[in-house]
Short mmCIF file of C-alpha atoms in Angstrom, two decimals:
data_model
loop_
_atom_site.label_atom_id
_atom_site.label_comp_id
_atom_site.label_asym_id
_atom_site.label_seq_id
_atom_site.Cartn_x
_atom_site.Cartn_y
_atom_site.Cartn_z
CA MET A 11 20.98 -15.33 -37.66
CA LEU A 12 23.05 -17.69 -35.56
CA ASP A 13 21.86 -21.24 -35.09
CA ILE A 14 20.22 -20.46 -31.77
CA LYS A 15 17.24 -22.79 -31.61
CA SER A 16 19.41 -25.92 -31.51
CA GLN A 17 20.96 -24.64 -28.26
CA PHE A 18 17.58 -24.95 -26.49
CA PRO A 19 16.65 -28.57 -25.61
CA PHE A 20 12.96 -27.62 -25.41
CA PHE A 21 12.82 -27.17 -29.17
CA THR A 22 14.76 -30.36 -29.82
CA ASN A 23 12.19 -32.24 -27.73
CA HIS A 24 9.23 -30.31 -29.20
CA PRO A 25 10.21 -29.63 -32.82
CA ASP A 26 6.65 -28.84 -33.91
CA VAL A 27 5.91 -26.31 -31.18
CA VAL A 28 5.91 -22.60 -31.99
CA TYR A 29 6.63 -20.92 -28.65
CA LEU A 30 5.40 -17.31 -28.59
CA ASP A 31 5.11 -16.66 -24.85
CA SER A 32 8.60 -15.51 -23.86
CA ALA A 33 7.30 -12.45 -21.99
CA ALA A 34 5.82 -14.94 -19.52
CA THR A 35 8.99 -17.04 -19.32
CA THR A 36 11.81 -17.90 -21.69
CA GLN A 37 12.97 -21.35 -22.66
CA LYS A 38 16.41 -22.28 -21.31
CA PRO A 39 19.63 -22.87 -23.26
CA LYS A 40 21.55 -26.08 -22.60
CA VAL A 41 24.39 -24.21 -20.87
CA VAL A 42 21.94 -22.95 -18.23
CA ILE A 43 20.34 -26.38 -17.74
CA ASP A 44 23.76 -28.02 -17.47
CA ALA A 45 24.92 -25.47 -14.90
CA LEU A 46 21.86 -26.20 -12.74
CA ALA A 47 22.43 -29.96 -12.90
CA ASP A 48 26.17 -29.56 -12.25
CA PHE A 49 25.60 -27.49 -9.13
CA TYR A 50 23.29 -30.01 -7.49
CA THR A 51 25.41 -32.93 -8.70
CA ASN A 52 28.84 -31.66 -7.69
CA ASP A 53 28.85 -28.38 -5.77
CA ASN A 54 25.77 -28.21 -3.54
CA ALA A 55 26.52 -26.35 -0.29
CA ASN A 56 25.38 -23.34 1.75
CA ALA A 57 27.54 -20.38 0.81
CA GLY A 58 29.58 -18.87 3.61
CA ARG A 59 27.89 -20.95 6.32
CA SER A 60 30.75 -23.42 6.86
CA SER A 61 34.54 -23.55 6.79
CA TYR A 62 34.89 -26.35 4.22
CA SER A 63 35.94 -25.56 0.66
CA LEU A 64 32.58 -26.23 -1.06
CA ALA A 65 30.91 -23.50 1.00
CA SER A 66 33.69 -20.95 0.59
CA LYS A 67 34.03 -21.71 -3.14
CA LEU A 68 30.29 -21.13 -3.61
CA ALA A 69 30.42 -17.86 -1.68
CA THR A 70 33.18 -16.63 -3.97
CA GLN A 71 31.26 -17.74 -7.05
CA ILE A 72 28.13 -15.87 -5.93
CA GLU A 73 30.13 -12.65 -5.51
CA HIS A 74 31.63 -13.10 -8.98
CA ILE A 75 28.11 -13.38 -10.40
CA ARG A 76 27.05 -10.29 -8.44
CA ALA A 77 29.88 -8.42 -10.16
CA ASP A 78 28.74 -9.81 -13.52
CA VAL A 79 25.22 -8.48 -12.91
CA GLN A 80 26.66 -5.11 -11.88
CA ARG A 81 28.57 -4.87 -15.15
CA PHE A 82 25.65 -6.20 -17.20
CA ILE A 83 23.25 -3.46 -16.06
CA GLY A 84 25.85 -0.72 -15.67
CA ALA A 85 25.63 -0.30 -11.90
CA HIS A 86 28.31 1.72 -10.12
CA ASP A 87 29.14 -0.89 -7.48
CA ALA A 88 28.50 -4.60 -6.92
CA GLN A 89 27.04 -3.78 -3.49
CA GLU A 90 24.09 -2.17 -5.29
CA ILE A 91 23.07 -5.62 -6.59
CA LEU A 92 20.74 -7.73 -4.43
CA PHE A 93 19.54 -11.24 -5.26
CA THR A 94 15.83 -11.87 -4.69
CA ALA A 95 13.20 -14.49 -5.51
CA GLY A 96 12.14 -12.61 -8.65
CA ALA A 97 10.86 -9.26 -9.89
CA THR A 98 7.69 -9.48 -7.78
CA ASP A 99 9.80 -10.05 -4.66
CA SER A 100 12.05 -7.13 -5.62
CA LEU A 101 9.15 -4.75 -6.27
CA ASN A 102 7.48 -5.66 -2.97
CA LYS A 103 10.71 -5.09 -1.05
CA VAL A 104 11.09 -1.62 -2.54
CA ALA A 105 7.51 -0.63 -1.71
CA TYR A 106 7.53 -2.03 1.82
CA SER A 107 10.97 -0.71 2.71
CA LEU A 108 10.16 2.80 1.52
CA GLY A 109 6.73 2.64 3.13
CA MET A 110 8.02 1.56 6.51
CA ASN A 111 11.14 3.74 6.59
CA TYR A 112 10.83 6.74 4.29
CA LEU A 113 7.32 7.87 3.36
CA GLN A 114 5.47 10.45 5.44
CA ASP A 115 1.91 11.72 5.73
CA ASN A 116 0.52 13.19 2.47
CA ASP A 117 3.39 11.95 0.31
CA GLU A 118 2.46 11.02 -3.27
CA ILE A 119 3.35 7.97 -5.36
CA LEU A 120 2.98 8.23 -9.14
CA TYR A 121 2.06 5.06 -11.04
CA CYS A 122 0.49 3.86 -14.28
CA PRO A 123 -2.70 1.76 -13.94
CA TYR A 124 -1.71 -0.12 -17.12
CA ASP A 125 1.38 -1.53 -15.44
CA HIS A 126 1.72 -5.12 -14.21
CA LYS A 127 -0.13 -5.86 -10.98
CA SER A 128 3.15 -6.82 -9.34
CA PHE A 129 4.17 -3.19 -9.77
CA VAL A 130 0.89 -1.68 -8.54
CA LEU A 131 -0.44 -3.97 -5.80
CA PRO A 132 2.56 -3.65 -3.41
CA TRP A 133 1.96 0.09 -3.25
CA LEU A 134 -1.77 -0.33 -2.63
CA ASN A 135 -0.91 -2.71 0.22
CA VAL A 136 1.58 -0.22 1.67
CA GLN A 137 -0.99 2.54 1.36
CA LYS A 138 -3.45 0.51 3.45
CA LEU A 139 -0.84 -0.46 6.05
CA LEU A 140 0.20 3.15 6.51
CA LYS A 141 -3.41 4.31 6.65
CA ASP A 142 -3.97 1.93 9.58
CA LYS A 143 -1.10 3.75 11.31
CA GLY A 144 -2.61 7.17 10.60
CA ILE A 145 -0.27 7.95 7.70
CA HIS A 146 -1.99 8.81 4.42
CA ILE A 147 -0.17 8.55 1.11
CA ARG A 148 -1.77 9.36 -2.24
CA MET A 149 -1.58 7.05 -5.24
CA VAL A 150 -1.59 9.35 -8.28
CA PRO A 151 -2.20 7.64 -11.67
CA PHE A 152 -0.75 8.81 -14.96
CA GLU A 153 -1.72 7.76 -18.48
CA MET A 154 -0.01 5.97 -21.34
CA THR A 155 -0.05 6.77 -25.05
CA LYS A 156 -1.33 4.66 -27.95
CA MET A 157 2.31 3.91 -28.67
CA GLY A 158 2.26 1.85 -25.47
CA SER A 159 4.67 4.06 -23.54
CA ILE A 160 4.33 6.47 -20.65
CA ASP A 161 2.48 9.69 -21.46
CA ARG A 162 5.28 11.91 -20.21
CA GLU A 163 3.27 15.11 -20.59
CA ASP A 164 0.58 13.72 -18.28
CA LEU A 165 3.18 12.32 -15.89
CA PHE A 166 5.06 15.62 -15.65
CA SER A 167 1.81 17.47 -14.96
CA LYS A 168 1.18 15.25 -11.94
CA ILE A 169 4.54 15.93 -10.23
CA THR A 170 4.21 18.13 -7.12
CA ALA A 171 6.27 19.05 -4.10
CA LYS A 172 4.73 15.99 -2.41
CA THR A 173 5.86 13.50 -5.08
CA LYS A 174 8.27 11.03 -3.51
CA VAL A 175 8.30 8.06 -5.92
CA ILE A 176 7.70 7.65 -9.66
CA ASN A 177 7.02 4.06 -10.71
CA ALA A 178 8.01 3.50 -14.33
CA THR A 179 7.95 0.33 -16.44
CA HIS A 180 10.89 0.24 -18.83
CA ILE A 181 9.41 -2.06 -21.51
CA HIS A 182 5.68 -2.73 -21.17
CA ASN A 183 4.73 -6.40 -20.83
CA ILE A 184 1.70 -6.09 -23.15
CA TYR A 185 2.52 -3.24 -25.50
CA GLY A 186 6.28 -3.72 -25.86
CA ALA A 187 7.17 -0.02 -25.83
CA ASP A 188 10.25 1.68 -24.37
CA SER A 189 9.24 4.45 -21.97
CA ASP A 190 12.49 6.47 -22.23
CA ILE A 191 12.93 6.63 -18.48
CA ASN A 192 16.06 8.75 -18.84
CA GLN A 193 13.77 11.56 -20.06
CA ILE A 194 11.90 11.38 -16.75
CA LYS A 195 15.17 11.71 -14.89
CA LYS A 196 16.17 14.72 -17.01
CA HIS A 197 12.84 16.38 -16.31
CA ILE A 198 12.93 16.02 -12.52
CA GLY A 199 16.59 17.04 -12.37
CA ASP A 200 17.80 17.41 -8.79
CA LYS A 201 14.36 17.02 -7.23
CA ASP A 202 14.37 14.52 -4.37
CA ILE A 203 12.16 12.00 -6.21
CA ILE A 204 12.89 8.27 -6.37
CA ILE A 205 12.61 6.61 -9.80
CA ASN A 206 11.53 3.00 -9.26
CA VAL A 207 11.86 0.90 -12.45
CA ASP A 208 10.36 -2.44 -13.47
CA ALA A 209 12.79 -3.80 -16.10
CA SER A 210 11.40 -7.34 -16.33
CA GLN A 211 10.87 -7.09 -20.10
CA SER A 212 13.97 -5.06 -20.96
CA VAL A 213 16.94 -6.75 -19.26
CA GLY A 214 18.11 -9.46 -21.64
CA HIS A 215 16.28 -7.89 -24.60
CA ILE A 216 18.02 -4.54 -25.00
CA PRO A 217 21.10 -2.89 -23.44
CA VAL A 218 20.20 -1.61 -19.97
CA ASN A 219 22.37 0.83 -18.01
CA VAL A 220 20.85 1.90 -14.71
CA GLN A 221 23.01 5.01 -14.47
CA GLU A 222 22.04 6.21 -17.94
CA LEU A 223 18.38 5.51 -17.15
CA GLY A 224 18.61 7.46 -13.93
CA ALA A 225 17.01 4.62 -11.98
CA ASP A 226 17.26 4.65 -8.20
CA THR A 227 15.87 1.12 -7.98
CA LEU A 228 15.44 -1.44 -10.75
CA SER A 229 13.92 -4.92 -10.64
CA PHE A 230 13.99 -7.87 -13.01
CA SER A 231 13.55 -11.66 -13.08
CA GLY A 232 16.05 -14.25 -14.26
CA HIS A 233 13.48 -16.56 -15.85
CA LYS A 234 12.55 -13.94 -18.48
CA MET A 235 16.19 -13.82 -19.63
CA PHE A 236 16.99 -17.56 -19.94
CA ALA A 237 17.88 -18.21 -16.26
CA GLY A 238 16.02 -20.49 -13.87
CA GLN A 239 12.78 -19.58 -12.17
CA GLY A 240 12.77 -18.20 -8.63
CA ILE A 241 15.73 -15.85 -9.01
CA GLY A 242 15.62 -12.10 -9.47
CA VAL A 243 17.67 -8.96 -9.01
CA LEU A 244 17.00 -5.75 -7.15
CA TYR A 245 19.30 -2.82 -7.87
CA ILE A 246 19.33 -0.08 -5.23
CA SER A 247 21.59 2.89 -5.90
CA GLN A 248 24.06 3.89 -3.24
CA ARG A 249 22.36 7.27 -2.82
CA LEU A 250 19.13 5.55 -1.82
CA GLN A 251 20.49 2.84 0.45
CA GLN A 252 20.43 5.02 3.57
CA PHE A 253 16.67 5.51 3.15
CA ILE A 254 15.66 1.93 2.38
CA PRO A 255 16.85 -0.56 5.02
CA PRO A 256 15.47 -4.10 4.76
CA VAL A 257 12.10 -4.98 6.28
CA PHE A 258 12.65 -8.75 5.97
CA VAL A 259 15.55 -9.98 8.10
CA GLY A 260 17.01 -13.25 9.32
CA GLY A 261 20.16 -15.33 9.38
CA GLY A 262 23.33 -14.18 7.69
CA ASN A 263 26.21 -11.82 8.25
CA GLY A 264 24.57 -8.55 7.26
CA ILE A 265 22.88 -7.77 10.58
CA THR A 266 24.23 -8.13 14.09
CA ILE A 267 22.35 -7.78 17.38
CA LYS A 268 23.85 -5.49 19.99
CA ASP A 269 22.06 -4.58 23.20
CA ARG A 270 18.84 -5.98 21.69
CA ASN A 271 19.11 -3.60 18.73
CA LYS A 272 19.98 -4.54 15.16
CA GLU A 273 22.98 -3.05 13.42
CA ILE A 274 23.46 -3.34 9.66
CA SER A 275 27.05 -4.20 8.83
CA SER A 276 26.48 -5.11 5.17
CA PHE A 277 23.63 -3.64 3.11
CA THR A 278 23.75 -6.42 0.53
CA GLN A 279 23.83 -9.29 3.03
CA SER A 280 21.14 -7.72 5.19
CA TYR A 281 18.75 -7.78 2.20
CA GLU A 282 19.68 -11.39 1.43
CA ALA A 283 18.80 -12.88 4.81
CA GLY A 284 18.62 -16.66 5.01
CA THR A 285 19.72 -19.31 2.55
CA GLN A 286 19.57 -17.95 -0.97
CA ASN A 287 18.60 -19.65 -4.21
CA TYR A 288 22.22 -20.38 -5.08
CA ALA A 289 21.29 -22.66 -7.97
CA GLY A 290 19.16 -19.87 -9.42
CA ILE A 291 21.97 -17.35 -9.03
CA ILE A 292 24.31 -19.70 -10.89
CA THR A 293 21.82 -20.03 -13.75
CA LEU A 294 21.56 -16.23 -13.84
CA GLY A 295 25.31 -16.01 -14.25
CA LYS A 296 25.22 -18.54 -17.10
CA ALA A 297 22.30 -16.72 -18.74
CA ILE A 298 24.31 -13.48 -18.76
CA GLU A 299 27.24 -15.34 -20.33
CA PHE A 300 24.89 -16.75 -22.98
CA ILE A 301 23.37 -13.34 -23.76
CA GLU A 302 26.77 -11.70 -24.03
CA LYS A 303 28.03 -14.48 -26.30
CA VAL A 304 25.09 -13.99 -28.65
CA GLY A 305 25.27 -10.21 -28.26
CA ILE A 306 22.59 -8.03 -26.71
CA GLU A 307 22.56 -5.73 -29.73
CA LYS A 308 22.01 -8.75 -32.02
CA ILE A 309 19.11 -9.85 -29.82
CA HIS A 310 17.53 -6.39 -30.02
CA THR A 311 18.03 -6.20 -33.80
CA HIS A 312 16.52 -9.67 -34.25
CA LEU A 313 13.50 -8.83 -32.09
CA ALA A 314 12.94 -5.51 -33.88
CA GLU A 315 12.94 -7.31 -37.24
CA LEU A 316 10.56 -9.99 -36.01
CA THR A 317 8.24 -7.40 -34.45
CA GLN A 318 7.87 -5.45 -37.67
CA TYR A 319 7.47 -8.66 -39.69
CA LEU A 320 4.76 -9.87 -37.30
CA VAL A 321 2.82 -6.60 -37.52
CA SER A 322 3.01 -6.68 -41.33
CA LYS A 323 1.70 -10.26 -41.42
CA LEU A 324 -1.09 -9.67 -38.92
CA ARG A 325 -2.40 -6.64 -40.86
CA SER A 326 -3.79 -9.02 -43.48
CA ILE A 327 -5.96 -10.89 -40.96
CA LYS A 328 -9.65 -10.06 -41.31
CA GLY A 329 -11.18 -8.44 -38.21
CA ILE A 330 -7.89 -7.92 -36.35
CA GLU A 331 -7.61 -5.03 -33.91
CA PHE A 332 -4.22 -4.12 -32.48
CA ALA A 333 -3.75 -3.02 -28.90
CA TYR A 334 -1.38 -0.17 -28.08
CA GLY A 335 2.16 -0.74 -29.28
CA PRO A 336 4.17 -1.37 -32.47
CA TYR A 337 1.21 -1.10 -34.84
CA TYR A 338 1.09 2.63 -34.09
CA TRP A 339 4.83 3.26 -34.31
CA ARG A 340 6.46 5.22 -37.13
CA CYS A 341 9.84 3.59 -36.52
CA SER A 342 11.06 0.07 -37.34
CA ASP A 343 11.97 -0.86 -33.78
CA GLY A 344 10.41 -3.57 -31.62
CA MET A 345 10.86 -5.60 -28.46
CA GLY A 346 9.20 -8.80 -29.66
CA ILE A 347 5.80 -8.07 -28.07
CA VAL A 348 2.58 -7.51 -30.03
CA SER A 349 -0.95 -7.74 -28.59
CA PHE A 350 -4.21 -7.90 -30.51
CA LYS A 351 -7.69 -9.38 -30.71
CA ILE A 352 -9.90 -10.58 -33.56
CA ASP A 353 -13.50 -9.56 -33.98
CA LYS A 354 -16.14 -12.09 -32.87
CA ILE A 355 -13.60 -14.59 -31.45
CA SER A 356 -12.70 -14.43 -27.77
CA PRO A 357 -8.95 -14.43 -27.04
CA GLU A 358 -9.38 -17.48 -24.79
CA GLU A 359 -11.07 -19.48 -27.53
CA LEU A 360 -8.48 -18.35 -30.04
CA GLY A 361 -5.69 -19.29 -27.67
CA PHE A 362 -7.07 -22.81 -27.25
CA ILE A 363 -7.35 -23.30 -31.01
CA LEU A 364 -3.79 -22.07 -31.54
CA ALA A 365 -2.52 -24.40 -28.80
CA GLU A 366 -4.15 -27.35 -30.55
CA LYS A 367 -2.08 -26.40 -33.61
CA GLY A 368 1.11 -26.24 -31.52
CA ILE A 369 1.27 -22.44 -31.33
CA LEU A 370 1.63 -21.20 -27.76
CA VAL A 371 0.57 -17.64 -26.98
CA ARG A 372 -0.73 -15.77 -23.93
CA THR A 373 -4.37 -14.74 -23.52
CA GLY A 374 -6.26 -12.72 -20.93
CA ASP A 375 -5.61 -9.43 -19.14
CA HIS A 376 -1.87 -10.14 -18.74
CA CYS A 377 -1.90 -9.05 -15.10
CA ILE A 378 -3.13 -5.48 -15.49
CA SER A 379 -6.07 -4.11 -13.52
CA THR A 380 -7.51 -1.58 -15.99
CA HIS A 381 -10.78 -2.30 -17.75
CA ASP A 382 -10.98 -1.04 -21.33
CA GLU A 383 -11.33 -2.40 -24.85
CA PHE A 384 -7.90 -4.04 -24.63
CA ASN A 385 -8.33 -5.68 -21.25
CA ASP A 386 -8.52 -9.09 -22.93
CA THR A 387 -6.12 -9.81 -25.79
CA ILE A 388 -3.83 -12.29 -27.48
CA ARG A 389 -0.20 -11.50 -26.71
CA VAL A 390 2.58 -12.76 -28.95
CA SER A 391 6.00 -12.41 -27.34
CA MET A 392 9.19 -13.59 -29.00
CA HIS A 393 12.88 -14.00 -28.27
CA ILE A 394 16.15 -14.92 -29.92
CA TYR A 395 15.02 -18.47 -30.78
CA ASN A 396 12.00 -17.34 -32.80
CA THR A 397 12.02 -17.07 -36.59
CA LYS A 398 9.98 -15.62 -39.42
CA GLU A 399 8.79 -19.17 -40.10
CA ASP A 400 7.16 -19.15 -36.66
CA ILE A 401 5.27 -15.99 -37.62
CA ASP A 402 4.25 -17.45 -40.97
CA LYS A 403 2.74 -20.47 -39.19
CA LEU A 404 0.82 -18.18 -36.85
CA GLN A 405 -0.51 -16.13 -39.76
CA ASP A 406 -1.53 -19.23 -41.69
CA VAL A 407 -3.50 -20.69 -38.75
CA LEU A 408 -5.18 -17.36 -37.95
CA GLU A 409 -6.29 -16.90 -41.56
CA LYS A 410 -7.79 -20.38 -41.60
CA ILE A 411 -9.62 -19.71 -38.32
CA VAL A 412 -11.03 -16.41 -39.57
CA GLY A 413 -11.87 -17.90 -42.96
#
């Protein structure tokens, strides 16, 4: 494996820390940190708001990065790429825009209760808002398998003539499984159903092509793929754009006022009202450059190897119980996410003990609202900078704790 860890200042400054919480946020490579500092040191301006060169240069740079994102996720056109404050912001905008402009009485939204709250709560809010207006939409849950992916048989059985949106997580944030969203698209065929995808844990980990997935909308955060925090992307396909105008508006060139009515002149700019997080967008561009230099296939291969190695090492721990995910797989794949608990030790207590030993993991319900035997777990999530030595240290500490 390439010498990756040395490119991340965090590990230079904390050489004894084993960081296993990348599904929450990734550490940042030096090229991303330098780009952030360089922007505020030399190029700070408000893009397109003034006639001087700094502003116009920044506006051009932002559009170049938009094109980079388009290419990175396989979108058809750069105008399908919208910059947001993060995946949560993107997912809320999809729900509210469809709720206010597209959904009608008795329409149905399919969702998985095991998904991240940021994917579920916006729809529950929209459901209540519409109910107050006399419009009733149904939230229809579907199940997931022990593999940690969508139970497609259950999902397909729930599709009716009233189904308008299917919410699908690409890679699950707790179970690390790929839900084969393209199979959902193949099943629904030409039905007028919107496929709304949360790709927070897939973009930057595996190759993602929105057209091959069949996604109508797709959301992800920059900070989970080495960029700065507070920047995200919302992809909206051209076919959907006529049904999903923005519900949050403000300054910018995308909307004009004529005879006290708004007119949308640019779909992209209308969704990006106000001053954007230009520094965050620049870090996103640098993060994409970094990922492509390393190679997205190399990242996936590395994570698959680490995932299988981690599962094999954890099997030897007395009293361990795996949550859904790689433990149940018959293949040697993996996305770097494994969740588990150990008998008679609470995940919170275990997390504190591990932290004292310099091993940083995530504990708790990981932002899902279901209540079952795996509602409270330890989650280990890895990325390109992790090694088998990190896993060995985790195993050694866990065995001593259990012993």
